Amino acid sequence: MEIKSSWQEMDKEKNLLLKGDIKKGMHLKKEDVIRKLNKRLAWKIAFTAIFTPFYFLAIIIVASLIGKALFAFIGLFHILGLVFFIRQYRIAKAFDPSQMSVKQVLQGYLENIHKTVRLEERAGLFLYPFAGSAGYVFSLSQAGKMNEAMGNPEIWIILLVTLLIITPLAHYLAKWLNKKTFKSYTDLLEMRLAQLDEN
């Protein structure tokens, strides 16, 4: 049974009371929910691929060795992220309804999406302090104040306090964006999976 036809059956179940984003998701035109989720995974690949070269460009621009090391680390981290997103996207695209039951497809697909989002958020939480430090060092270097900053503890205390504030804020922003990007669609998949379990 194809995924597309299963969603058409969902549209016919008038007894379901759907609200907000879930209700909107039921009226997707031409593309099913899984295809929409695949597009969002593809967006992550595209954004990562677009922004990664800028970190390596920063290595050339910034004069400080500390800055170069930070941007090199961030750039390599983003390359690993790009490889991860491509891998997860290929896994998502590999679910074949002709070879698996609808239930198996939905379970596997949901696990893949949740794993992608969870690992991305955890990796981001680790990376944000390095990214904040790189930006701070870059601004000092471009202003010609790097040597002055090296001997001024107050500047590094300001950086530390800033990172302690920015890191959790950036983490919760990433979680909110992922929720806006994926949740309404994963809720639909989970709803359909629950219906299959009841049958």
PDB file of C-alpha atoms in Angstrom:
ATOM      1  CA  MET A   1       0.000   0.000   0.000  1.00  0.00           C
ATOM      2  CA  GLU A   2       1.531   3.312  -1.027  1.00  0.00           C
ATOM      3  CA  ILE A   3       2.144   6.137   1.408  1.00  0.00           C
ATOM      4  CA  LYS A   4       0.254   8.586  -0.788  1.00  0.00           C
ATOM      5  CA  SER A   5      -2.891   6.497  -0.796  1.00  0.00           C
ATOM      6  CA  SER A   6      -2.714   6.112   2.974  1.00  0.00           C
ATOM      7  CA  TRP A   7      -2.818   9.889   3.349  1.00  0.00           C
ATOM      8  CA  GLN A   8      -5.777  10.072   1.008  1.00  0.00           C
ATOM      9  CA  GLU A   9      -7.564   7.691   3.349  1.00  0.00           C
ATOM     10  CA  MET A  10      -6.705   9.997   6.257  1.00  0.00           C
ATOM     11  CA  ASP A  11      -8.414  12.880   4.482  1.00  0.00           C
ATOM     12  CA  LYS A  12     -11.634  10.854   4.367  1.00  0.00           C
ATOM     13  CA  GLU A  13     -11.748  10.244   8.110  1.00  0.00           C
ATOM     14  CA  LYS A  14     -14.100  13.052   9.052  1.00  0.00           C
ATOM     15  CA  ASN A  15     -14.357  12.041  12.682  1.00  0.00           C
ATOM     16  CA  LEU A  16     -10.827  13.309  13.475  1.00  0.00           C
ATOM     17  CA  LEU A  17     -10.779  16.711  15.172  1.00  0.00           C
ATOM     18  CA  LEU A  18      -7.623  18.419  13.932  1.00  0.00           C
ATOM     19  CA  LYS A  19      -6.453  21.858  14.956  1.00  0.00           C
ATOM     20  CA  GLY A  20      -3.725  24.367  14.091  1.00  0.00           C
ATOM     21  CA  ASP A  21      -0.769  23.199  12.028  1.00  0.00           C
ATOM     22  CA  ILE A  22      -1.972  19.594  11.973  1.00  0.00           C
ATOM     23  CA  LYS A  23      -5.243  20.606  10.350  1.00  0.00           C
ATOM     24  CA  LYS A  24      -3.376  22.650   7.759  1.00  0.00           C
ATOM     25  CA  GLY A  25      -1.128  19.687   7.082  1.00  0.00           C
ATOM     26  CA  MET A  26      -4.117  17.574   6.111  1.00  0.00           C
ATOM     27  CA  HIS A  27      -4.733  19.852   3.133  1.00  0.00           C
ATOM     28  CA  LEU A  28      -1.315  19.566   1.523  1.00  0.00           C
ATOM     29  CA  LYS A  29      -1.624  19.805  -2.240  1.00  0.00           C
ATOM     30  CA  LYS A  30       0.186  17.494  -4.621  1.00  0.00           C
ATOM     31  CA  GLU A  31       2.865  16.498  -2.111  1.00  0.00           C
ATOM     32  CA  ASP A  32       2.473  14.111   0.764  1.00  0.00           C
ATOM     33  CA  VAL A  33       3.820  14.698   4.237  1.00  0.00           C
ATOM     34  CA  ILE A  34       6.930  12.581   3.786  1.00  0.00           C
ATOM     35  CA  ARG A  35       7.909  14.511   0.676  1.00  0.00           C
ATOM     36  CA  LYS A  36       7.503  17.746   2.624  1.00  0.00           C
ATOM     37  CA  LEU A  37       9.772  16.426   5.370  1.00  0.00           C
ATOM     38  CA  ASN A  38      12.330  15.339   2.780  1.00  0.00           C
ATOM     39  CA  LYS A  39      12.339  18.891   1.445  1.00  0.00           C
ATOM     40  CA  ARG A  40      13.072  20.231   4.893  1.00  0.00           C
ATOM     41  CA  LEU A  41      15.975  17.826   5.289  1.00  0.00           C
ATOM     42  CA  ALA A  42      17.225  19.005   1.893  1.00  0.00           C
ATOM     43  CA  TRP A  43      17.034  22.602   3.143  1.00  0.00           C
ATOM     44  CA  LYS A  44      19.371  21.712   6.006  1.00  0.00           C
ATOM     45  CA  ILE A  45      21.852  20.296   3.506  1.00  0.00           C
ATOM     46  CA  ALA A  46      21.588  23.418   1.338  1.00  0.00           C
ATOM     47  CA  PHE A  47      22.008  25.893   4.201  1.00  0.00           C
ATOM     48  CA  THR A  48      24.982  24.000   5.607  1.00  0.00           C
ATOM     49  CA  ALA A  49      26.602  23.784   2.172  1.00  0.00           C
ATOM     50  CA  ILE A  50      26.060  27.505   1.530  1.00  0.00           C
ATOM     51  CA  PHE A  51      27.458  28.776   4.832  1.00  0.00           C
ATOM     52  CA  THR A  52      30.390  26.363   5.333  1.00  0.00           C
ATOM     53  CA  PRO A  53      32.732  28.055   2.792  1.00  0.00           C
ATOM     54  CA  PHE A  54      32.435  31.350   4.673  1.00  0.00           C
ATOM     55  CA  TYR A  55      34.137  29.825   7.713  1.00  0.00           C
ATOM     56  CA  PHE A  56      37.120  28.853   5.594  1.00  0.00           C
ATOM     57  CA  LEU A  57      37.135  32.316   4.026  1.00  0.00           C
ATOM     58  CA  ALA A  58      37.308  33.743   7.548  1.00  0.00           C
ATOM     59  CA  ILE A  59      40.474  31.704   8.140  1.00  0.00           C
ATOM     60  CA  ILE A  60      42.141  33.709   5.380  1.00  0.00           C
ATOM     61  CA  ILE A  61      40.766  37.064   6.533  1.00  0.00           C
ATOM     62  CA  VAL A  62      41.381  36.880  10.267  1.00  0.00           C
ATOM     63  CA  ALA A  63      44.939  37.641  11.330  1.00  0.00           C
ATOM     64  CA  SER A  64      44.899  35.972  14.740  1.00  0.00           C
ATOM     65  CA  LEU A  65      46.100  32.379  15.009  1.00  0.00           C
ATOM     66  CA  ILE A  66      43.433  31.767  17.653  1.00  0.00           C
ATOM     67  CA  GLY A  67      40.803  33.037  15.224  1.00  0.00           C
ATOM     68  CA  LYS A  68      42.153  30.888  12.415  1.00  0.00           C
ATOM     69  CA  ALA A  69      42.061  27.804  14.656  1.00  0.00           C
ATOM     70  CA  LEU A  70      38.493  28.540  15.795  1.00  0.00           C
ATOM     71  CA  PHE A  71      37.192  29.067  12.263  1.00  0.00           C
ATOM     72  CA  ALA A  72      39.022  25.963  11.034  1.00  0.00           C
ATOM     73  CA  PHE A  73      37.377  23.919  13.780  1.00  0.00           C
ATOM     74  CA  ILE A  74      33.933  25.352  13.005  1.00  0.00           C
ATOM     75  CA  GLY A  75      34.402  24.771   9.281  1.00  0.00           C
ATOM     76  CA  LEU A  76      35.420  21.139   9.789  1.00  0.00           C
ATOM     77  CA  PHE A  77      32.506  20.680  12.189  1.00  0.00           C
ATOM     78  CA  HIS A  78      30.119  21.963   9.514  1.00  0.00           C
ATOM     79  CA  ILE A  79      31.600  19.576   6.954  1.00  0.00           C
ATOM     80  CA  LEU A  80      30.849  16.725   9.356  1.00  0.00           C
ATOM     81  CA  GLY A  81      27.352  18.163   9.760  1.00  0.00           C
ATOM     82  CA  LEU A  82      26.927  18.256   5.991  1.00  0.00           C
ATOM     83  CA  VAL A  83      27.966  14.606   5.719  1.00  0.00           C
ATOM     84  CA  PHE A  84      25.531  13.733   8.528  1.00  0.00           C
ATOM     85  CA  PHE A  85      22.595  15.552   6.916  1.00  0.00           C
ATOM     86  CA  ILE A  86      23.279  13.938   3.539  1.00  0.00           C
ATOM     87  CA  ARG A  87      23.406  10.524   5.223  1.00  0.00           C
ATOM     88  CA  GLN A  88      20.118  11.120   7.050  1.00  0.00           C
ATOM     89  CA  TYR A  89      18.506  12.409   3.863  1.00  0.00           C
ATOM     90  CA  ARG A  90      19.548   9.287   1.976  1.00  0.00           C
ATOM     91  CA  ILE A  91      18.150   7.122   4.760  1.00  0.00           C
ATOM     92  CA  ALA A  92      14.880   9.050   4.579  1.00  0.00           C
ATOM     93  CA  LYS A  93      14.688   8.632   0.813  1.00  0.00           C
ATOM     94  CA  ALA A  94      15.482   4.924   1.050  1.00  0.00           C
ATOM     95  CA  PHE A  95      12.231   3.934   2.768  1.00  0.00           C
ATOM     96  CA  ASP A  96      10.418   1.976   0.079  1.00  0.00           C
ATOM     97  CA  PRO A  97       6.672   1.379   0.568  1.00  0.00           C
ATOM     98  CA  SER A  98       6.811  -1.382  -2.030  1.00  0.00           C
ATOM     99  CA  GLN A  99       9.274  -3.341   0.112  1.00  0.00           C
ATOM    100  CA  MET A 100       7.908  -2.503   3.569  1.00  0.00           C
ATOM    101  CA  SER A 101       4.560  -2.127   5.262  1.00  0.00           C
ATOM    102  CA  VAL A 102       3.136   1.341   5.839  1.00  0.00           C
ATOM    103  CA  LYS A 103       3.729   0.875   9.573  1.00  0.00           C
ATOM    104  CA  GLN A 104       7.390  -0.030   9.058  1.00  0.00           C
ATOM    105  CA  VAL A 105       7.899   2.961   6.780  1.00  0.00           C
ATOM    106  CA  LEU A 106       6.307   5.381   9.244  1.00  0.00           C
ATOM    107  CA  GLN A 107       8.202   3.975  12.231  1.00  0.00           C
ATOM    108  CA  GLY A 108      11.539   4.057  10.443  1.00  0.00           C
ATOM    109  CA  TYR A 109      10.946   7.481   8.999  1.00  0.00           C
ATOM    110  CA  LEU A 110       9.955   8.993  12.335  1.00  0.00           C
ATOM    111  CA  GLU A 111      13.003   7.478  14.042  1.00  0.00           C
ATOM    112  CA  ASN A 112      15.239   8.953  11.346  1.00  0.00           C
ATOM    113  CA  ILE A 113      13.731  12.443  11.644  1.00  0.00           C
ATOM    114  CA  HIS A 114      13.876  12.444  15.448  1.00  0.00           C
ATOM    115  CA  LYS A 115      17.497  11.233  15.387  1.00  0.00           C
ATOM    116  CA  THR A 116      18.461  13.948  12.884  1.00  0.00           C
ATOM    117  CA  VAL A 117      16.902  16.755  14.925  1.00  0.00           C
ATOM    118  CA  ARG A 118      18.168  15.443  18.269  1.00  0.00           C
ATOM    119  CA  LEU A 119      21.788  15.070  17.149  1.00  0.00           C
ATOM    120  CA  GLU A 120      21.757  18.423  15.361  1.00  0.00           C
ATOM    121  CA  GLU A 121      20.559  20.182  18.509  1.00  0.00           C
ATOM    122  CA  ARG A 122      23.136  18.454  20.689  1.00  0.00           C
ATOM    123  CA  ALA A 123      25.933  19.237  18.248  1.00  0.00           C
ATOM    124  CA  GLY A 124      24.810  22.854  18.104  1.00  0.00           C
ATOM    125  CA  LEU A 125      24.888  23.129  21.879  1.00  0.00           C
ATOM    126  CA  PHE A 126      28.534  22.032  21.754  1.00  0.00           C
ATOM    127  CA  LEU A 127      29.405  24.319  18.816  1.00  0.00           C
ATOM    128  CA  TYR A 128      27.783  27.605  19.915  1.00  0.00           C
ATOM    129  CA  PRO A 129      30.547  28.585  22.392  1.00  0.00           C
ATOM    130  CA  PHE A 130      33.195  28.071  19.698  1.00  0.00           C
ATOM    131  CA  ALA A 131      31.161  30.044  17.162  1.00  0.00           C
ATOM    132  CA  GLY A 132      30.637  32.886  19.640  1.00  0.00           C
ATOM    133  CA  SER A 133      34.339  32.915  20.499  1.00  0.00           C
ATOM    134  CA  ALA A 134      35.278  32.948  16.814  1.00  0.00           C
ATOM    135  CA  GLY A 135      33.030  35.913  16.152  1.00  0.00           C
ATOM    136  CA  TYR A 136      34.434  37.772  19.151  1.00  0.00           C
ATOM    137  CA  VAL A 137      38.043  37.081  18.167  1.00  0.00           C
ATOM    138  CA  PHE A 138      37.272  38.048  14.577  1.00  0.00           C
ATOM    139  CA  SER A 139      35.908  41.445  15.658  1.00  0.00           C
ATOM    140  CA  LEU A 140      38.939  42.077  17.909  1.00  0.00           C
ATOM    141  CA  SER A 141      41.320  41.050  15.153  1.00  0.00           C
ATOM    142  CA  GLN A 142      39.664  43.261  12.548  1.00  0.00           C
ATOM    143  CA  ALA A 143      39.728  46.186  14.972  1.00  0.00           C
ATOM    144  CA  GLY A 144      43.445  45.633  15.591  1.00  0.00           C
ATOM    145  CA  LYS A 145      42.857  45.034  19.302  1.00  0.00           C
ATOM    146  CA  MET A 146      43.860  41.388  19.529  1.00  0.00           C
ATOM    147  CA  ASN A 147      47.235  42.011  21.151  1.00  0.00           C
ATOM    148  CA  GLU A 148      45.649  44.403  23.644  1.00  0.00           C
ATOM    149  CA  ALA A 149      42.929  41.848  24.430  1.00  0.00           C
ATOM    150  CA  MET A 150      45.433  39.071  25.122  1.00  0.00           C
ATOM    151  CA  GLY A 151      46.662  40.894  28.202  1.00  0.00           C
ATOM    152  CA  ASN A 152      43.281  42.146  29.399  1.00  0.00           C
ATOM    153  CA  PRO A 153      41.351  39.621  31.544  1.00  0.00           C
ATOM    154  CA  GLU A 154      38.255  41.847  31.545  1.00  0.00           C
ATOM    155  CA  ILE A 155      37.755  41.325  27.810  1.00  0.00           C
ATOM    156  CA  TRP A 156      37.784  37.538  28.225  1.00  0.00           C
ATOM    157  CA  ILE A 157      35.431  37.739  31.214  1.00  0.00           C
ATOM    158  CA  ILE A 158      33.017  39.683  29.004  1.00  0.00           C
ATOM    159  CA  LEU A 159      33.342  36.958  26.371  1.00  0.00           C
ATOM    160  CA  LEU A 160      32.676  34.231  28.940  1.00  0.00           C
ATOM    161  CA  VAL A 161      29.564  35.972  30.290  1.00  0.00           C
ATOM    162  CA  THR A 162      28.334  36.586  26.749  1.00  0.00           C
ATOM    163  CA  LEU A 163      28.774  32.915  25.849  1.00  0.00           C
ATOM    164  CA  LEU A 164      26.919  31.820  28.991  1.00  0.00           C
ATOM    165  CA  ILE A 165      23.972  33.941  27.847  1.00  0.00           C
ATOM    166  CA  ILE A 166      24.096  33.298  24.093  1.00  0.00           C
ATOM    167  CA  THR A 167      24.618  29.516  24.165  1.00  0.00           C
ATOM    168  CA  PRO A 168      21.316  28.522  25.833  1.00  0.00           C
ATOM    169  CA  LEU A 169      19.438  31.167  23.846  1.00  0.00           C
ATOM    170  CA  ALA A 170      20.848  29.824  20.563  1.00  0.00           C
ATOM    171  CA  HIS A 171      20.013  26.272  21.654  1.00  0.00           C
ATOM    172  CA  TYR A 172      16.388  27.090  22.414  1.00  0.00           C
ATOM    173  CA  LEU A 173      16.111  29.064  19.180  1.00  0.00           C
ATOM    174  CA  ALA A 174      17.348  26.012  17.249  1.00  0.00           C
ATOM    175  CA  LYS A 175      14.838  23.802  19.063  1.00  0.00           C
ATOM    176  CA  TRP A 176      12.036  26.259  18.254  1.00  0.00           C
ATOM    177  CA  LEU A 177      13.026  26.404  14.568  1.00  0.00           C
ATOM    178  CA  ASN A 178      13.123  22.608  14.331  1.00  0.00           C
ATOM    179  CA  LYS A 179       9.736  22.450  16.003  1.00  0.00           C
ATOM    180  CA  LYS A 180       8.301  24.911  13.481  1.00  0.00           C
ATOM    181  CA  THR A 181       9.965  23.076  10.611  1.00  0.00           C
ATOM    182  CA  PHE A 182       9.145  19.474  11.457  1.00  0.00           C
ATOM    183  CA  LYS A 183       6.622  19.047  14.260  1.00  0.00           C
ATOM    184  CA  SER A 184       3.335  19.555  12.399  1.00  0.00           C
ATOM    185  CA  TYR A 185       4.397  16.909   9.864  1.00  0.00           C
ATOM    186  CA  THR A 186       5.831  14.427  12.349  1.00  0.00           C
ATOM    187  CA  ASP A 187       2.611  14.779  14.353  1.00  0.00           C
ATOM    188  CA  LEU A 188       0.699  13.658  11.277  1.00  0.00           C
ATOM    189  CA  LEU A 189       2.964  10.638  10.859  1.00  0.00           C
ATOM    190  CA  GLU A 190       2.585   9.735  14.526  1.00  0.00           C
ATOM    191  CA  MET A 191      -1.177  10.104  14.275  1.00  0.00           C
ATOM    192  CA  ARG A 192      -1.308   7.797  11.277  1.00  0.00           C
ATOM    193  CA  LEU A 193       0.979   5.312  13.032  1.00  0.00           C
ATOM    194  CA  ALA A 194      -1.309   5.324  16.088  1.00  0.00           C
ATOM    195  CA  GLN A 195      -4.272   4.606  13.822  1.00  0.00           C
ATOM    196  CA  LEU A 196      -2.438   1.652  12.302  1.00  0.00           C
ATOM    197  CA  ASP A 197      -1.682   0.302  15.769  1.00  0.00           C
ATOM    198  CA  GLU A 198      -5.374   0.441  16.630  1.00  0.00           C
ATOM    199  CA  ASN A 199      -6.342  -1.542  13.538  1.00  0.00           C
TER     200      ASN A 199
END
